[in-house]
XYZ file of C-alpha atoms in Angstrom:
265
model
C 21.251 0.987 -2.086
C 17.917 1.652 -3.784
C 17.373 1.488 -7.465
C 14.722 2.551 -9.482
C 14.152 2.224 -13.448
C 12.398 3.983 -15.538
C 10.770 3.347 -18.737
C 8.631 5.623 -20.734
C 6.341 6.408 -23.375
C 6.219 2.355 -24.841
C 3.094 3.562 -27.059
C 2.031 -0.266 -27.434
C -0.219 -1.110 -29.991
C -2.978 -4.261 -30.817
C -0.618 -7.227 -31.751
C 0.075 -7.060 -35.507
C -0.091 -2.814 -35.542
C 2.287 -0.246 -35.736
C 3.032 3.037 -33.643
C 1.911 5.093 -36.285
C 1.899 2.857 -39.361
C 6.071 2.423 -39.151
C 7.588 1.179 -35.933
C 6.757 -2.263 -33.968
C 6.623 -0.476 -30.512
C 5.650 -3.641 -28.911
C 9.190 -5.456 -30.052
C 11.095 -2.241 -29.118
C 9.167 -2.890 -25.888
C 10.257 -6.089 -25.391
C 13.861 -5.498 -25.842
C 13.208 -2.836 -23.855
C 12.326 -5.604 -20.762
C 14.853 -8.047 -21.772
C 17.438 -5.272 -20.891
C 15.998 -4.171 -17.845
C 16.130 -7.851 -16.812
C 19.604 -8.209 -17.775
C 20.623 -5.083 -15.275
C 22.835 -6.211 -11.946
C 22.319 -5.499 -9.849
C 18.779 -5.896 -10.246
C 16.365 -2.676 -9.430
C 14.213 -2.364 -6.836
C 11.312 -1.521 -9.223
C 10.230 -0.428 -12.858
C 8.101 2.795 -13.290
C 5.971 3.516 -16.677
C 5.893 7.112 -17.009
C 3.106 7.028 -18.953
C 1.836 6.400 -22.364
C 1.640 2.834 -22.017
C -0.362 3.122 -25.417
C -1.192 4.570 -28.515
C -4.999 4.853 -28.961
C -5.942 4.233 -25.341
C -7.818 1.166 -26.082
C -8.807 -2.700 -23.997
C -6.409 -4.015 -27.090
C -3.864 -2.305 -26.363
C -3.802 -2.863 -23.132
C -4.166 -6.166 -23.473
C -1.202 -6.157 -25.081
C 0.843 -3.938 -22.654
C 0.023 -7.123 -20.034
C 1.363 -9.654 -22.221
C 4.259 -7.711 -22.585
C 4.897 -6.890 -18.986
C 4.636 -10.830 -18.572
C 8.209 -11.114 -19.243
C 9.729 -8.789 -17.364
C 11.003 -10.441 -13.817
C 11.010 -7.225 -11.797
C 8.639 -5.395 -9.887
C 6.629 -2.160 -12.178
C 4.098 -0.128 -11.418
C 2.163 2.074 -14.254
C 1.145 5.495 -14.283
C -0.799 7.328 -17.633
C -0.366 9.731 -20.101
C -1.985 11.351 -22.719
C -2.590 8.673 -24.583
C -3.587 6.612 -22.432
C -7.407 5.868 -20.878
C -7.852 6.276 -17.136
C -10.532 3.805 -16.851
C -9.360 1.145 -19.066
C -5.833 1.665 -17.853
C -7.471 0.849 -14.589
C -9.334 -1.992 -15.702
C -6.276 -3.392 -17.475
C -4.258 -3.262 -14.307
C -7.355 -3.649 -11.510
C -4.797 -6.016 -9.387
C -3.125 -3.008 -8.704
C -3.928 -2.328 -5.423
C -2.352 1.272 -5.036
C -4.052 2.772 -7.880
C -7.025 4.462 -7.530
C -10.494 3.206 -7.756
C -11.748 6.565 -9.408
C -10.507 10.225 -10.218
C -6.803 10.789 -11.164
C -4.568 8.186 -11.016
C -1.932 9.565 -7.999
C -0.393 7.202 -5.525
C 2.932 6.785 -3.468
C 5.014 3.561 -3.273
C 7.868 3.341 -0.712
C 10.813 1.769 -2.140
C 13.866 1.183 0.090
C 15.081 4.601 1.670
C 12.510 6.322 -0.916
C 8.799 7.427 -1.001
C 8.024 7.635 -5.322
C 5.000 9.849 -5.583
C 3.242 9.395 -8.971
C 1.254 12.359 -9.754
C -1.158 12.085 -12.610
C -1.021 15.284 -15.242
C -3.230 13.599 -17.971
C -6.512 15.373 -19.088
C -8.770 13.392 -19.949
C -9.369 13.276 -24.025
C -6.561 16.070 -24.089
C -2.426 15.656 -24.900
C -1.387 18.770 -22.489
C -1.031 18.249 -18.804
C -2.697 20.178 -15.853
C -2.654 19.914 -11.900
C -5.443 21.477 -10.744
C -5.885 22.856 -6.958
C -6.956 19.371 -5.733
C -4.093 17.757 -7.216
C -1.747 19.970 -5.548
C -3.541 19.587 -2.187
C -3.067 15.621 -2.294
C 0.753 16.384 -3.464
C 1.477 18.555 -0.603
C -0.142 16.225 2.011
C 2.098 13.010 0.424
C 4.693 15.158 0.995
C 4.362 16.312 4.639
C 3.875 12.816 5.399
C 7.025 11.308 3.722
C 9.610 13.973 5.595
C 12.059 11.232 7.501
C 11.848 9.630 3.822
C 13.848 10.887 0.251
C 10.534 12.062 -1.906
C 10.695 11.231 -6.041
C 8.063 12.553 -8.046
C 6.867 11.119 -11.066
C 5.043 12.894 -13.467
C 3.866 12.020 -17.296
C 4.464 15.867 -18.585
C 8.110 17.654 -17.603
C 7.212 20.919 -15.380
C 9.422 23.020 -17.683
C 9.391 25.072 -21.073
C 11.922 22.639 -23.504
C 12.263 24.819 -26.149
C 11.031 22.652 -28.669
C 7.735 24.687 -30.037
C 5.682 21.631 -31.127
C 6.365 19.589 -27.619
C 5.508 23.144 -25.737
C 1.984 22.965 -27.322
C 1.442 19.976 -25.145
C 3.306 20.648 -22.499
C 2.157 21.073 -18.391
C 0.352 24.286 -18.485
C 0.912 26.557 -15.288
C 3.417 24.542 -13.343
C 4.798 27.782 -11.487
C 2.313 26.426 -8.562
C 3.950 23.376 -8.528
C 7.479 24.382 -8.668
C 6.446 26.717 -5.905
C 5.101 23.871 -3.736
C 8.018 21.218 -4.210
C 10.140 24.078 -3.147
C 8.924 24.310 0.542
C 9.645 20.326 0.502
C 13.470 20.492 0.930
C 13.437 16.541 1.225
C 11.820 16.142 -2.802
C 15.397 14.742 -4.550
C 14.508 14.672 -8.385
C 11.378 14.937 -10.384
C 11.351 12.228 -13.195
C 9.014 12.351 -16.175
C 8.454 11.127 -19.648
C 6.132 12.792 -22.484
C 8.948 14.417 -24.636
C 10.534 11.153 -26.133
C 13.985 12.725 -25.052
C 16.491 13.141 -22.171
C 16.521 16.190 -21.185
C 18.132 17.915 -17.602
C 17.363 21.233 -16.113
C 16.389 22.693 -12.583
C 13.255 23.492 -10.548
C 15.254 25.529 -7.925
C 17.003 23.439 -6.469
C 15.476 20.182 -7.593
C 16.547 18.659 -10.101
C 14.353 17.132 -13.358
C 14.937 14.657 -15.479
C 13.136 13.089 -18.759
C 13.174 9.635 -19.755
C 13.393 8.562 -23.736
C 10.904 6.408 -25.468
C 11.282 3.105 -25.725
C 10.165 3.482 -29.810
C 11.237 6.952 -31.820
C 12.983 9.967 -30.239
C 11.291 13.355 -30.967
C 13.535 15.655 -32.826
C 15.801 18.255 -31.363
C 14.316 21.371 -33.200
C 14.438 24.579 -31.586
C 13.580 27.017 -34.112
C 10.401 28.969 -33.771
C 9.164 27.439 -37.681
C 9.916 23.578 -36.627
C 7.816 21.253 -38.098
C 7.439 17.837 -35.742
C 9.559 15.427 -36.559
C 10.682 11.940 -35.442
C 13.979 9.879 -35.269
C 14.667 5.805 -34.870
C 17.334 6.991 -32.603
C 18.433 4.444 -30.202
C 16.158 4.090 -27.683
C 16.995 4.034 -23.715
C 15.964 3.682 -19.884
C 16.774 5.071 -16.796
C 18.442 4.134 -13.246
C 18.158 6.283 -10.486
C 20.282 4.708 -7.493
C 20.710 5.871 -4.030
C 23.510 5.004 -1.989
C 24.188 5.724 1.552
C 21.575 8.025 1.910
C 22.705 10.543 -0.653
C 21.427 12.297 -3.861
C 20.354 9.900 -6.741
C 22.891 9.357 -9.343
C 20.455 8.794 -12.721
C 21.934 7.129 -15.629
C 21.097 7.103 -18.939
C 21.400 3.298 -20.781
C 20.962 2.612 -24.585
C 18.731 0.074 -25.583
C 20.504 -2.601 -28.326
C 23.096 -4.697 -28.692
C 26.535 -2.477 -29.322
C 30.153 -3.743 -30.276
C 31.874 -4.088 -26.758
C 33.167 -4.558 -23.956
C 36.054 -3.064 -25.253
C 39.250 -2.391 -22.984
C 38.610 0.684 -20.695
C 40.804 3.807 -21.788
């Protein structure tokens, strides 16, 4: 069995601030890692889908370190838009599989499955691009992971939610990329973050899959007037397991402390 979690968009602040003026994102963080440690049986490894912080700053990430301290499992980091390339890469310079300069894509085998983390920040922007290059490097992971199950992990979802003030910021031109992933019959899921909500849908055959915060959970507002908006909904990882060589089963889990167990049925 191989187990991945997933962890997104922690938007960690300098201690003593706020994610915008209101929430503690770094406690919601660190209940965040006490619950991840608390999972049996234990994952294989923790990916940050990006937006590890708010303002892109060496505070911040500073922070995000201390944090990370306490969890007792394996993570790796990958940015968003709000993060810094170069101080993310500073911050986390014993690293040794992310990049020295350029975007920040690398591969990590873990168990039975070769995670690609594909970088769709811009810098000083909050929409997402993959240029020609980008897709180049993608394509030549992937013909060299074939005898392996391929995950790709991206900060922005390739897909049109629906939600008009997300879409603004969304991957721009991603029918290359869905084209590409579709001659790699061997890619299993793509996982992202970015939207602050789960969401599910298709790329062909492939399915894709968006991991909540870890602070506030962007509204569900589909009209074509919706102003952006914001909920202290309960906030929530991911697991995505193998077993015996087939498809990943991904589950959803709430962050918190509920009433339970209670008796099944």
């Amino acid at each position: 069995m191989t187990c991945i979690a997933q962890i997104s968009d922690i938007h960690v602040r300098p201690k003593g601030s706020l994610y915008q003026d209101l929430v503690d994102s770094n406690a919601m963080l660190a209940q965040a890692i006490t619950a991840l440690n608390e999972v049996r049986p234990a994952p294989d490894l923790v990916i940050i889908t990006g937006d590890l912080v708010d303002e892109g700053r060496p505070a911040e990430y500073a922070m995000v370190r201390e944090l990370l301290g306490a969890l007792t499992l394996p993570y790796i980091v990958m940015p968003g838009n709000h993060d810094n390339r170069d101080h993310l890469r500073e911050a986390f310079a014993d690293h040794p599989w992310l990049p020295r300069s350029g975007p920040l894509h690398f591969t990590r085998d873990v168990g039975t499955v070769r995670l690609i983390a594909l970088d769709t920040s811009v810098p000083d922007k909050h929409h997402g691009e993959l240029n020609r290059d980008d897709l180049a490097w993608l394509d030549a992971q992937l013909d060299a992971c074939q005898d392996r199950t391929a995950v790709i992990a991206m900060h922005h979802p390739p897909f049109i939610t629906g939600i008009p003030y997300l879409d603004l910021y969304g991957l721009r031109d991603a029918e290359p990329f869905a084209a590409l992933i579709a001659s790699h019959p061997h890619v299993d899921r793509v996982i992202a973050g970015h939207v602050h909500r789960s969401m599910q849908t298709r790329l062909g055959p492939v399915p894709v899959l968006t991991c909540p915060s870890t602070t506030t959970q962007i509204a569900l507002r589909v009209e074509a007037d919706a102003q952006p908006a914001s909920y202290l909904e309960p906030p929530a990882f991911m697991l995505h397991r193998w077993v015996q060589g087939k498809p990943a089963v991904s589950h959803l889990s709430y962050i918190g402390r509920f009433e339970g167990p209670l008796p099944f049925a």
